[in-house]
mmCIF file of C-alpha atoms in Angstrom:
data_model
loop_
_atom_site.group_PDB
_atom_site.id
_atom_site.type_symbol
_atom_site.label_atom_id
_atom_site.label_comp_id
_atom_site.label_asym_id
_atom_site.label_seq_id
_atom_site.Cartn_x
_atom_site.Cartn_y
_atom_site.Cartn_z
ATOM 1 C CA UNK A 8 -27.406 -14.893 93.005
ATOM 2 C CA UNK A 9 -24.147 -17.183 94.028
ATOM 3 C CA UNK A 10 -24.879 -20.670 95.048
ATOM 4 C CA UNK A 11 -24.041 -21.753 98.355
ATOM 5 C CA UNK A 12 -21.470 -24.820 99.178
ATOM 6 C CA UNK A 13 -22.765 -28.047 99.465
ATOM 7 C CA UNK A 14 -24.181 -29.061 102.746
ATOM 8 C CA UNK A 15 -21.750 -31.211 104.884
ATOM 9 C CA UNK A 16 -18.732 -31.501 106.837
ATOM 10 C CA UNK A 17 -15.762 -29.310 106.296
ATOM 11 C CA UNK A 18 -12.432 -28.943 107.946
ATOM 12 C CA UNK A 19 -10.527 -25.726 108.904
ATOM 13 C CA UNK A 20 -7.066 -27.082 108.497
ATOM 14 C CA UNK A 21 -3.920 -26.264 110.347
ATOM 15 C CA UNK A 22 -1.126 -25.018 108.415
ATOM 16 C CA UNK A 23 1.907 -26.916 108.691
ATOM 17 C CA UNK A 24 5.486 -25.449 109.389
ATOM 18 C CA UNK A 25 8.806 -26.376 109.306
ATOM 19 C CA UNK A 26 11.261 -25.859 112.204
ATOM 20 C CA UNK A 27 12.555 -22.387 112.828
ATOM 21 C CA UNK A 28 14.761 -20.689 110.217
ATOM 22 C CA UNK A 29 17.012 -17.867 111.750
ATOM 23 C CA UNK A 30 17.609 -16.383 108.386
ATOM 24 C CA UNK A 31 13.860 -15.984 107.729
ATOM 25 C CA UNK A 32 12.962 -15.109 111.541
ATOM 26 C CA UNK A 33 10.167 -18.047 111.089
ATOM 27 C CA UNK A 34 9.092 -21.451 110.290
ATOM 28 C CA UNK A 35 8.434 -21.697 106.658
ATOM 29 C CA UNK A 36 5.660 -23.684 105.357
ATOM 30 C CA UNK A 37 5.624 -27.649 104.923
ATOM 31 C CA UNK A 38 3.647 -28.260 102.097
ATOM 32 C CA UNK A 39 4.304 -32.036 101.900
ATOM 33 C CA UNK A 40 2.820 -32.372 105.279
ATOM 34 C CA UNK A 41 -0.169 -29.874 104.132
ATOM 35 C CA UNK A 42 -0.684 -32.278 101.058
ATOM 36 C CA UNK A 43 -0.618 -35.410 103.087
ATOM 37 C CA UNK A 44 -3.280 -33.908 105.660
ATOM 38 C CA UNK A 45 -5.172 -32.648 102.805
ATOM 39 C CA UNK A 46 -5.669 -36.117 100.858
ATOM 40 C CA UNK A 47 -6.334 -37.989 103.768
ATOM 41 C CA UNK A 48 -9.201 -35.679 104.531
ATOM 42 C CA UNK A 49 -10.160 -35.867 101.019
ATOM 43 C CA UNK A 50 -10.274 -39.796 100.854
ATOM 44 C CA UNK A 51 -12.199 -39.742 104.027
ATOM 45 C CA UNK A 52 -15.173 -38.254 102.600
ATOM 46 C CA UNK A 53 -14.913 -34.419 103.552
ATOM 47 C CA UNK A 54 -16.857 -31.918 101.630
ATOM 48 C CA UNK A 55 -14.167 -29.299 101.565
ATOM 49 C CA UNK A 56 -11.516 -27.557 103.700
ATOM 50 C CA UNK A 57 -10.934 -24.286 104.747
ATOM 51 C CA UNK A 58 -7.495 -22.726 103.964
ATOM 52 C CA UNK A 59 -6.035 -19.940 106.081
ATOM 53 C CA UNK A 60 -8.756 -19.803 108.355
ATOM 54 C CA UNK A 61 -8.379 -19.220 112.215
ATOM 55 C CA UNK A 62 -7.025 -22.336 112.938
ATOM 56 C CA UNK A 63 -4.769 -22.312 109.860
ATOM 57 C CA UNK A 64 -3.030 -19.049 111.265
ATOM 58 C CA UNK A 65 -4.239 -16.864 108.748
ATOM 59 C CA UNK A 66 -2.972 -13.821 110.796
ATOM 60 C CA UNK A 67 0.670 -15.393 111.009
ATOM 61 C CA UNK A 68 0.914 -15.899 107.079
ATOM 62 C CA UNK A 69 1.548 -13.121 104.193
ATOM 63 C CA UNK A 70 -0.351 -13.183 101.325
ATOM 64 C CA UNK A 71 1.987 -15.098 99.121
ATOM 65 C CA UNK A 72 2.053 -17.727 101.792
ATOM 66 C CA UNK A 73 -1.759 -17.879 101.581
ATOM 67 C CA UNK A 74 -1.837 -17.969 97.807
ATOM 68 C CA UNK A 75 0.802 -20.807 97.777
ATOM 69 C CA UNK A 76 -0.835 -22.710 100.168
ATOM 70 C CA UNK A 77 -4.254 -22.614 98.271
ATOM 71 C CA UNK A 78 -2.588 -23.092 95.190
ATOM 72 C CA UNK A 79 -0.988 -26.161 96.231
ATOM 73 C CA UNK A 80 -3.632 -28.187 97.728
ATOM 74 C CA UNK A 81 -5.739 -27.410 95.191
ATOM 75 C CA UNK A 82 -3.092 -28.975 92.629
ATOM 76 C CA UNK A 83 -2.615 -31.912 94.716
ATOM 77 C CA UNK A 84 -6.671 -32.611 95.124
ATOM 78 C CA UNK A 85 -7.127 -32.248 91.435
ATOM 79 C CA UNK A 86 -4.128 -34.681 90.698
ATOM 80 C CA UNK A 87 -5.282 -37.329 93.132
ATOM 81 C CA UNK A 88 -8.952 -36.815 91.587
ATOM 82 C CA UNK A 89 -10.569 -35.128 94.573
ATOM 83 C CA UNK A 90 -11.397 -32.100 92.534
ATOM 84 C CA UNK A 91 -15.116 -32.248 94.157
ATOM 85 C CA UNK A 92 -13.408 -31.174 97.588
ATOM 86 C CA UNK A 93 -14.411 -27.636 98.146
ATOM 87 C CA UNK A 94 -11.868 -24.975 98.843
ATOM 88 C CA UNK A 95 -12.832 -22.180 101.094
ATOM 89 C CA UNK A 96 -10.406 -19.358 101.798
ATOM 90 C CA UNK A 97 -10.185 -17.408 104.893
ATOM 91 C CA UNK A 98 -9.717 -13.499 104.912
ATOM 92 C CA UNK A 99 -8.988 -12.527 108.378
ATOM 93 C CA UNK A 100 -8.276 -8.676 107.307
ATOM 94 C CA UNK A 101 -9.948 -5.444 108.876
ATOM 95 C CA UNK A 102 -10.073 -3.432 105.753
ATOM 96 C CA UNK A 103 -12.437 -3.881 102.796
ATOM 97 C CA UNK A 104 -9.752 -3.373 99.989
ATOM 98 C CA UNK A 105 -7.487 -6.047 101.582
ATOM 99 C CA UNK A 106 -10.180 -8.356 102.244
ATOM 100 C CA UNK A 107 -11.696 -7.917 98.682
ATOM 101 C CA UNK A 108 -7.960 -8.486 97.247
ATOM 102 C CA UNK A 109 -7.515 -11.471 99.394
ATOM 103 C CA UNK A 110 -10.354 -12.836 97.898
ATOM 104 C CA UNK A 111 -9.222 -11.957 94.545
ATOM 105 C CA UNK A 112 -5.828 -13.788 94.922
ATOM 106 C CA UNK A 113 -7.775 -16.987 96.655
ATOM 107 C CA UNK A 114 -9.875 -17.460 93.898
ATOM 108 C CA UNK A 115 -7.209 -17.289 91.508
ATOM 109 C CA UNK A 116 -5.126 -19.969 93.280
ATOM 110 C CA UNK A 117 -8.145 -21.996 93.274
ATOM 111 C CA UNK A 118 -10.881 -21.414 95.967
ATOM 112 C CA UNK A 119 -14.525 -21.514 95.348
ATOM 113 C CA UNK A 120 -15.909 -19.454 98.688
ATOM 114 C CA UNK A 121 -14.394 -16.725 100.939
ATOM 115 C CA UNK A 122 -15.018 -17.185 104.567
ATOM 116 C CA UNK A 123 -15.128 -13.432 105.825
ATOM 117 C CA UNK A 124 -14.175 -13.130 109.424
ATOM 118 C CA UNK A 125 -15.717 -9.929 111.181
ATOM 119 C CA UNK A 126 -13.458 -6.901 111.320
ATOM 120 C CA UNK A 127 -13.073 -6.433 115.170
ATOM 121 C CA UNK A 128 -9.749 -4.224 115.861
ATOM 122 C CA UNK A 129 -11.939 -1.501 117.514
ATOM 123 C CA UNK A 130 -14.306 -3.278 119.120
ATOM 124 C CA UNK A 131 -13.187 -3.420 122.835
ATOM 125 C CA UNK A 132 -13.261 0.650 122.337
ATOM 126 C CA UNK A 133 -16.858 1.076 121.235
ATOM 127 C CA UNK A 134 -15.817 1.979 118.100
ATOM 128 C CA UNK A 135 -18.440 -0.379 115.727
ATOM 129 C CA UNK A 136 -22.083 0.048 115.246
ATOM 130 C CA UNK A 137 -24.484 -2.552 113.595
ATOM 131 C CA UNK A 138 -25.164 -0.032 110.865
ATOM 132 C CA UNK A 139 -21.058 0.342 110.023
ATOM 133 C CA UNK A 140 -20.865 -3.335 110.482
ATOM 134 C CA UNK A 141 -23.437 -4.077 107.857
ATOM 135 C CA UNK A 142 -22.469 -1.659 105.331
ATOM 136 C CA UNK A 143 -18.648 -3.172 105.741
ATOM 137 C CA UNK A 144 -20.210 -6.426 104.800
ATOM 138 C CA UNK A 145 -22.060 -5.137 102.209
ATOM 139 C CA UNK A 146 -19.576 -3.388 100.685
ATOM 140 C CA UNK A 147 -17.199 -6.766 100.985
ATOM 141 C CA UNK A 148 -19.897 -9.063 99.131
ATOM 142 C CA UNK A 149 -20.716 -6.434 96.735
ATOM 143 C CA UNK A 150 -16.894 -6.305 95.247
ATOM 144 C CA UNK A 151 -16.007 -10.128 95.950
ATOM 145 C CA UNK A 152 -15.324 -12.140 93.361
ATOM 146 C CA UNK A 153 -16.038 -15.334 95.370
ATOM 147 C CA UNK A 154 -19.458 -15.967 97.150
ATOM 148 C CA UNK A 155 -19.292 -14.904 100.789
ATOM 149 C CA UNK A 156 -19.745 -17.048 104.103
ATOM 150 C CA UNK A 157 -20.100 -14.564 107.038
ATOM 151 C CA UNK A 158 -17.573 -15.806 109.864
ATOM 152 C CA UNK A 159 -18.842 -14.940 113.254
ATOM 153 C CA UNK A 160 -16.478 -15.758 116.057
ATOM 154 C CA UNK A 161 -16.283 -13.911 119.041
ATOM 155 C CA UNK A 162 -13.409 -15.319 120.602
ATOM 156 C CA UNK A 163 -10.915 -14.028 118.121
ATOM 157 C CA UNK A 164 -13.009 -10.683 117.386
ATOM 158 C CA UNK A 165 -12.543 -8.854 120.777
ATOM 159 C CA UNK A 166 -15.945 -10.735 121.663
ATOM 160 C CA UNK A 167 -17.710 -9.041 119.007
ATOM 161 C CA UNK A 168 -21.369 -10.902 118.448
ATOM 162 C CA UNK A 169 -23.001 -10.269 115.305
ATOM 163 C CA UNK A 170 -26.628 -9.745 116.024
ATOM 164 C CA UNK A 171 -29.241 -11.613 114.842
ATOM 165 C CA UNK A 172 -30.602 -8.462 112.618
ATOM 166 C CA UNK A 173 -27.599 -8.059 111.538
ATOM 167 C CA UNK A 174 -27.492 -11.685 109.952
ATOM 168 C CA UNK A 175 -30.930 -11.757 108.971
ATOM 169 C CA UNK A 176 -30.048 -8.447 106.701
ATOM 170 C CA UNK A 177 -26.975 -9.943 105.482
ATOM 171 C CA UNK A 178 -28.516 -13.296 104.746
ATOM 172 C CA UNK A 179 -30.858 -11.420 101.669
ATOM 173 C CA UNK A 180 -27.733 -10.305 99.485
ATOM 174 C CA UNK A 181 -27.234 -12.244 96.595
ATOM 175 C CA UNK A 182 -23.636 -12.811 96.753
ATOM 176 C CA UNK A 183 -23.580 -13.825 100.588
ATOM 177 C CA UNK A 184 -24.623 -17.440 100.754
ATOM 178 C CA UNK A 185 -24.536 -18.703 104.504
ATOM 179 C CA UNK A 186 -22.251 -18.317 107.710
ATOM 180 C CA UNK A 187 -20.036 -19.821 110.264
ATOM 181 C CA UNK A 188 -21.123 -19.613 113.840
ATOM 182 C CA UNK A 189 -18.228 -20.369 116.080
ATOM 183 C CA UNK A 190 -19.966 -19.609 119.180
ATOM 184 C CA UNK A 191 -22.083 -21.621 121.729
ATOM 185 C CA UNK A 192 -25.395 -19.823 121.305
ATOM 186 C CA UNK A 193 -27.891 -22.591 119.908
ATOM 187 C CA UNK A 194 -30.648 -20.181 120.096
ATOM 188 C CA UNK A 195 -28.726 -18.289 117.138
ATOM 189 C CA UNK A 196 -27.886 -21.523 115.678
ATOM 190 C CA UNK A 197 -31.609 -22.371 115.348
ATOM 191 C CA UNK A 198 -33.062 -19.095 114.799
ATOM 192 C CA UNK A 199 -30.522 -18.513 111.766
ATOM 193 C CA UNK A 200 -31.573 -22.159 110.561
ATOM 194 C CA UNK A 201 -35.376 -21.511 111.015
ATOM 195 C CA UNK A 202 -36.367 -17.984 110.383
ATOM 196 C CA UNK A 203 -39.001 -17.190 107.703
ATOM 197 C CA UNK A 204 -36.977 -13.908 107.227
ATOM 198 C CA UNK A 205 -33.965 -15.752 105.805
ATOM 199 C CA UNK A 206 -33.737 -17.205 102.065
ATOM 200 C CA UNK A 207 -32.772 -20.881 103.443
ATOM 201 C CA UNK A 208 -32.299 -22.333 99.735
ATOM 202 C CA UNK A 209 -29.270 -19.708 99.626
ATOM 203 C CA UNK A 210 -28.198 -18.874 102.950
ATOM 204 C CA UNK A 211 -26.751 -22.045 104.835
ATOM 205 C CA UNK A 212 -25.595 -22.214 108.463
ATOM 206 C CA UNK A 213 -22.718 -23.958 109.219
ATOM 207 C CA UNK A 214 -21.549 -24.480 113.239
ATOM 208 C CA UNK A 215 -17.897 -24.094 113.731
ATOM 209 C CA UNK A 216 -18.616 -26.573 116.849
ATOM 210 C CA UNK A 217 -18.557 -30.426 115.961
ATOM 211 C CA UNK A 218 -20.184 -30.672 119.515
ATOM 212 C CA UNK A 219 -23.595 -28.800 118.322
ATOM 213 C CA UNK A 220 -23.982 -30.726 115.065
ATOM 214 C CA UNK A 221 -27.008 -33.256 115.833
ATOM 215 C CA UNK A 222 -29.058 -30.113 117.525
ATOM 216 C CA UNK A 223 -28.205 -27.921 114.582
ATOM 217 C CA UNK A 224 -29.332 -30.136 111.860
ATOM 218 C CA UNK A 225 -32.567 -31.215 113.752
ATOM 219 C CA UNK A 226 -33.107 -27.165 114.197
ATOM 220 C CA UNK A 227 -34.624 -26.119 110.961
ATOM 221 C CA UNK A 228 -34.328 -26.153 107.200
ATOM 222 C CA UNK A 229 -31.167 -23.718 106.975
ATOM 223 C CA UNK A 230 -29.170 -26.157 108.586
ATOM 224 C CA UNK A 231 -26.161 -27.543 106.638
ATOM 225 C CA UNK A 232 -23.381 -29.224 108.396
ATOM 226 C CA UNK A 233 -20.185 -28.294 110.474
ATOM 227 C CA UNK A 234 -16.983 -26.678 109.894
ATOM 228 C CA UNK A 235 -15.185 -28.159 112.759
ATOM 229 C CA UNK A 236 -11.744 -28.404 113.908
ATOM 230 C CA UNK A 237 -11.871 -32.100 115.801
ATOM 231 C CA UNK A 238 -12.639 -33.557 112.052
ATOM 232 C CA UNK A 239 -9.266 -32.897 110.999
ATOM 233 C CA UNK A 240 -8.126 -36.357 112.949
ATOM 234 C CA UNK A 241 -11.751 -37.480 113.029
ATOM 235 C CA UNK A 242 -13.618 -36.363 109.943
ATOM 236 C CA UNK A 243 -15.438 -40.054 109.351
ATOM 237 C CA UNK A 244 -17.343 -39.836 112.585
ATOM 238 C CA UNK A 245 -18.703 -36.273 112.029
ATOM 239 C CA UNK A 246 -19.778 -37.311 108.807
ATOM 240 C CA UNK A 247 -21.470 -40.427 110.121
ATOM 241 C CA UNK A 248 -23.268 -38.068 112.534
ATOM 242 C CA UNK A 249 -24.256 -35.498 109.803
ATOM 243 C CA UNK A 250 -25.640 -38.411 107.536
ATOM 244 C CA UNK A 251 -27.683 -40.090 110.600
ATOM 245 C CA UNK A 252 -28.847 -36.194 111.898
ATOM 246 C CA UNK A 253 -30.167 -35.744 107.984
ATOM 247 C CA UNK A 254 -31.945 -38.784 108.004
ATOM 248 C CA UNK A 255 -33.681 -38.292 111.098
ATOM 249 C CA UNK A 256 -34.916 -34.765 110.494
ATOM 250 C CA UNK A 257 -35.818 -35.505 106.887
ATOM 251 C CA UNK A 258 -37.945 -38.446 108.837
ATOM 252 C CA UNK A 259 -39.310 -35.975 111.280
ATOM 253 C CA UNK A 260 -37.559 -38.449 113.928
ATOM 254 C CA UNK A 261 -39.410 -41.733 112.326
ATOM 255 C CA UNK A 262 -36.158 -43.780 112.589
ATOM 256 C CA UNK A 263 -35.208 -46.784 114.035
ATOM 257 C CA UNK A 264 -34.067 -47.112 118.032
ATOM 258 C CA UNK A 265 -31.087 -48.353 116.789
ATOM 259 C CA UNK A 266 -30.034 -45.420 114.682
ATOM 260 C CA UNK A 267 -31.211 -43.062 117.308
ATOM 261 C CA UNK A 268 -28.712 -44.949 119.802
ATOM 262 C CA UNK A 269 -25.653 -44.576 117.158
ATOM 263 C CA UNK A 270 -26.275 -40.761 116.979
ATOM 264 C CA UNK A 271 -26.832 -40.125 120.854
ATOM 265 C CA UNK A 272 -23.508 -42.184 120.807
ATOM 266 C CA UNK A 273 -21.526 -40.790 118.448
ATOM 267 C CA UNK A 274 -22.477 -37.103 119.093
ATOM 268 C CA UNK A 275 -21.692 -37.608 122.984
ATOM 269 C CA UNK A 276 -18.191 -39.358 122.369
ATOM 270 C CA UNK A 277 -17.239 -36.656 119.781
ATOM 271 C CA UNK A 278 -18.398 -34.022 122.200
ATOM 272 C CA UNK A 279 -15.810 -35.016 124.587
ATOM 273 C CA UNK A 280 -12.917 -35.033 122.548
ATOM 274 C CA UNK A 281 -14.198 -31.682 121.491
ATOM 275 C CA UNK A 282 -13.265 -30.773 124.821
ATOM 276 C CA UNK A 283 -9.310 -31.042 123.927
ATOM 277 C CA UNK A 284 -9.697 -28.050 121.193
ATOM 278 C CA UNK A 285 -11.971 -26.065 123.724
ATOM 279 C CA UNK A 286 -9.110 -26.057 125.902
ATOM 280 C CA UNK A 287 -6.110 -25.898 123.784
ATOM 281 C CA UNK A 288 -7.496 -24.487 120.120
ATOM 282 C CA UNK A 289 -5.397 -24.658 117.214
ATOM 283 C CA UNK A 290 -2.075 -25.924 118.718
ATOM 284 C CA UNK A 291 -4.305 -28.924 120.452
ATOM 285 C CA UNK A 292 -5.501 -29.712 116.565
ATOM 286 C CA UNK A 293 -1.822 -29.915 115.322
ATOM 287 C CA UNK A 294 -0.798 -31.869 118.581
ATOM 288 C CA UNK A 295 -3.635 -34.391 117.880
ATOM 289 C CA UNK A 296 -2.997 -34.541 113.903
ATOM 290 C CA UNK A 297 0.270 -35.618 115.162
ATOM 291 C CA UNK A 298 -0.665 -38.342 117.493
ATOM 292 C CA UNK A 299 -3.551 -39.531 115.869
ATOM 293 C CA UNK A 300 -2.482 -39.587 112.364
ATOM 294 C CA UNK A 301 1.333 -39.626 112.209
ATOM 295 C CA UNK A 302 1.616 -36.338 110.397
ATOM 296 C CA UNK A 303 4.518 -34.412 111.545
ATOM 297 C CA UNK A 304 3.671 -30.625 112.445
ATOM 298 C CA UNK A 305 7.270 -29.422 113.005
ATOM 299 C CA UNK A 306 8.867 -29.094 116.256
ATOM 300 C CA UNK A 307 7.010 -25.971 117.302
ATOM 301 C CA UNK A 308 3.736 -26.685 115.996
ATOM 302 C CA UNK A 309 2.481 -23.457 115.208
ATOM 303 C CA UNK A 310 4.134 -19.824 114.125
ATOM 304 C CA UNK A 311 5.584 -17.892 117.063
ATOM 305 C CA UNK A 312 4.245 -16.484 119.376
ATOM 306 C CA UNK A 313 2.498 -19.883 119.432
ATOM 307 C CA UNK A 314 4.100 -22.765 121.504
ATOM 308 C CA UNK A 315 2.776 -25.781 122.003
ATOM 309 C CA UNK A 316 4.946 -27.434 124.519
ATOM 310 C CA UNK A 317 2.692 -27.380 127.254
ATOM 311 C CA UNK A 318 0.242 -29.130 125.269
ATOM 312 C CA UNK A 319 1.699 -32.478 124.669
ATOM 313 C CA UNK A 320 2.135 -32.792 128.521
ATOM 314 C CA UNK A 321 -1.893 -32.544 128.521
ATOM 315 C CA UNK A 322 -2.249 -35.701 126.328
ATOM 316 C CA UNK A 323 -2.509 -38.429 128.757
ATOM 317 C CA UNK A 324 -5.846 -36.882 130.361
ATOM 318 C CA UNK A 325 -7.329 -36.818 127.303
ATOM 319 C CA UNK A 326 -6.124 -40.074 126.113
ATOM 320 C CA UNK A 327 -9.404 -42.249 126.833
ATOM 321 C CA UNK A 328 -11.857 -39.896 124.857
ATOM 322 C CA UNK A 329 -9.703 -40.201 121.797
ATOM 323 C CA UNK A 330 -9.387 -43.911 122.348
ATOM 324 C CA UNK A 331 -13.274 -43.863 122.519
ATOM 325 C CA UNK A 332 -13.735 -41.815 118.924
ATOM 326 C CA UNK A 333 -10.907 -43.831 117.742
ATOM 327 C CA UNK A 334 -12.969 -46.829 117.895
ATOM 328 C CA UNK A 335 -15.808 -45.494 116.170
ATOM 329 C CA UNK A 336 -13.570 -44.122 113.435
ATOM 330 C CA UNK A 337 -11.933 -47.396 112.685
ATOM 331 C CA UNK A 338 -15.300 -48.799 112.182
ATOM 332 C CA UNK A 339 -16.553 -46.516 109.702
#
C-alpha cells in the first residue's frame, strides 16, 4: 500500500516565463526565476511543491516542458540540501494513457506524488456518470507509478463536483493516498476527514484554500493541511496556522487563550489576503510574487491567452491586507 505525503503546507507554484518569443510563438520557461522561488519556499519550511498543476498552467505546457520544470527544480532542491521537500506533479489530462504517461515521466524527473485532476471535457454535455468517473480514476491508480491524490477543482473542470460516495470509494484504493479539495464546501471537507468509511491513516485530506485551514484541521483525523496559492509568497503564516491548529486539535482545544487568539488573528488576516487569489487566480499569484518577493515573473506573467495588465491596476485596493500579513510574516 502506498504511503501518503506528510501532513503540512504545500505550494502550487506558478510557472515562470520569459518575455514573448515571436519565433517560438510563446513565452519560454524562466528556470532561474523558478529556482529562485523554489529555494525561497524550501527555506521557509514548506513540506512540498506542486509543479505543473492548475496554478502552474499545466494546460499551457508541453510534456517536455513539464519534465524540464520538475527535473530542474528537483536538482536545485537536492543541491541546496532540501531533498526532503516533496514534489507533486499535476497531470491535467483527459485520457487514461496520457495521464499514466505524464505520471511516468514526472516520476523519472523527480516527482514523488501525482495530483490527478478530474477529466471534465464532456461534463457540461451530460456525458459522465459516477460509475465512469470511478472506473477512470481506478484505472489511473492501477497503472500509476506514483501514489495518486484526487484533485477536485470544479472551477476548472466544467463545474464537475465529485460526490462523497465516489470519494469514499476511491479512498480505499491502495494507490490513492489523498485528495485536494479546491472548493468551498466545508461539509465535504469535514465528512472526508471524519467518516468511518475512509481509512484516514492512508487517505489524507488537503484543502486547496488556505482560508479553510483552521476549520479543516479541527474537523477530523484525516485532515492533513493545505495546498494553497497564497503560500507562494506568505508561506510562514500558513505554516504557523497549521502548527497551532494541529496543537489545538491534539489537545482537544485545551490550549492557552493566547494561542487561540493568535490562530484566530492569523487565520482572519490570511483569509482576507486570500481574496486576491479568489479574484485573480493564477495571474494574481504571479503579480503578488513579483510585488511581495521581488522575483521577476516576465512582462506577460502567464502564457497567452493569460494577460495580467488588469491585475496591477487593482494592487492598491488590496495593499492594506497584504501589509497586515506581511507584518506577521516578518515576525515569523
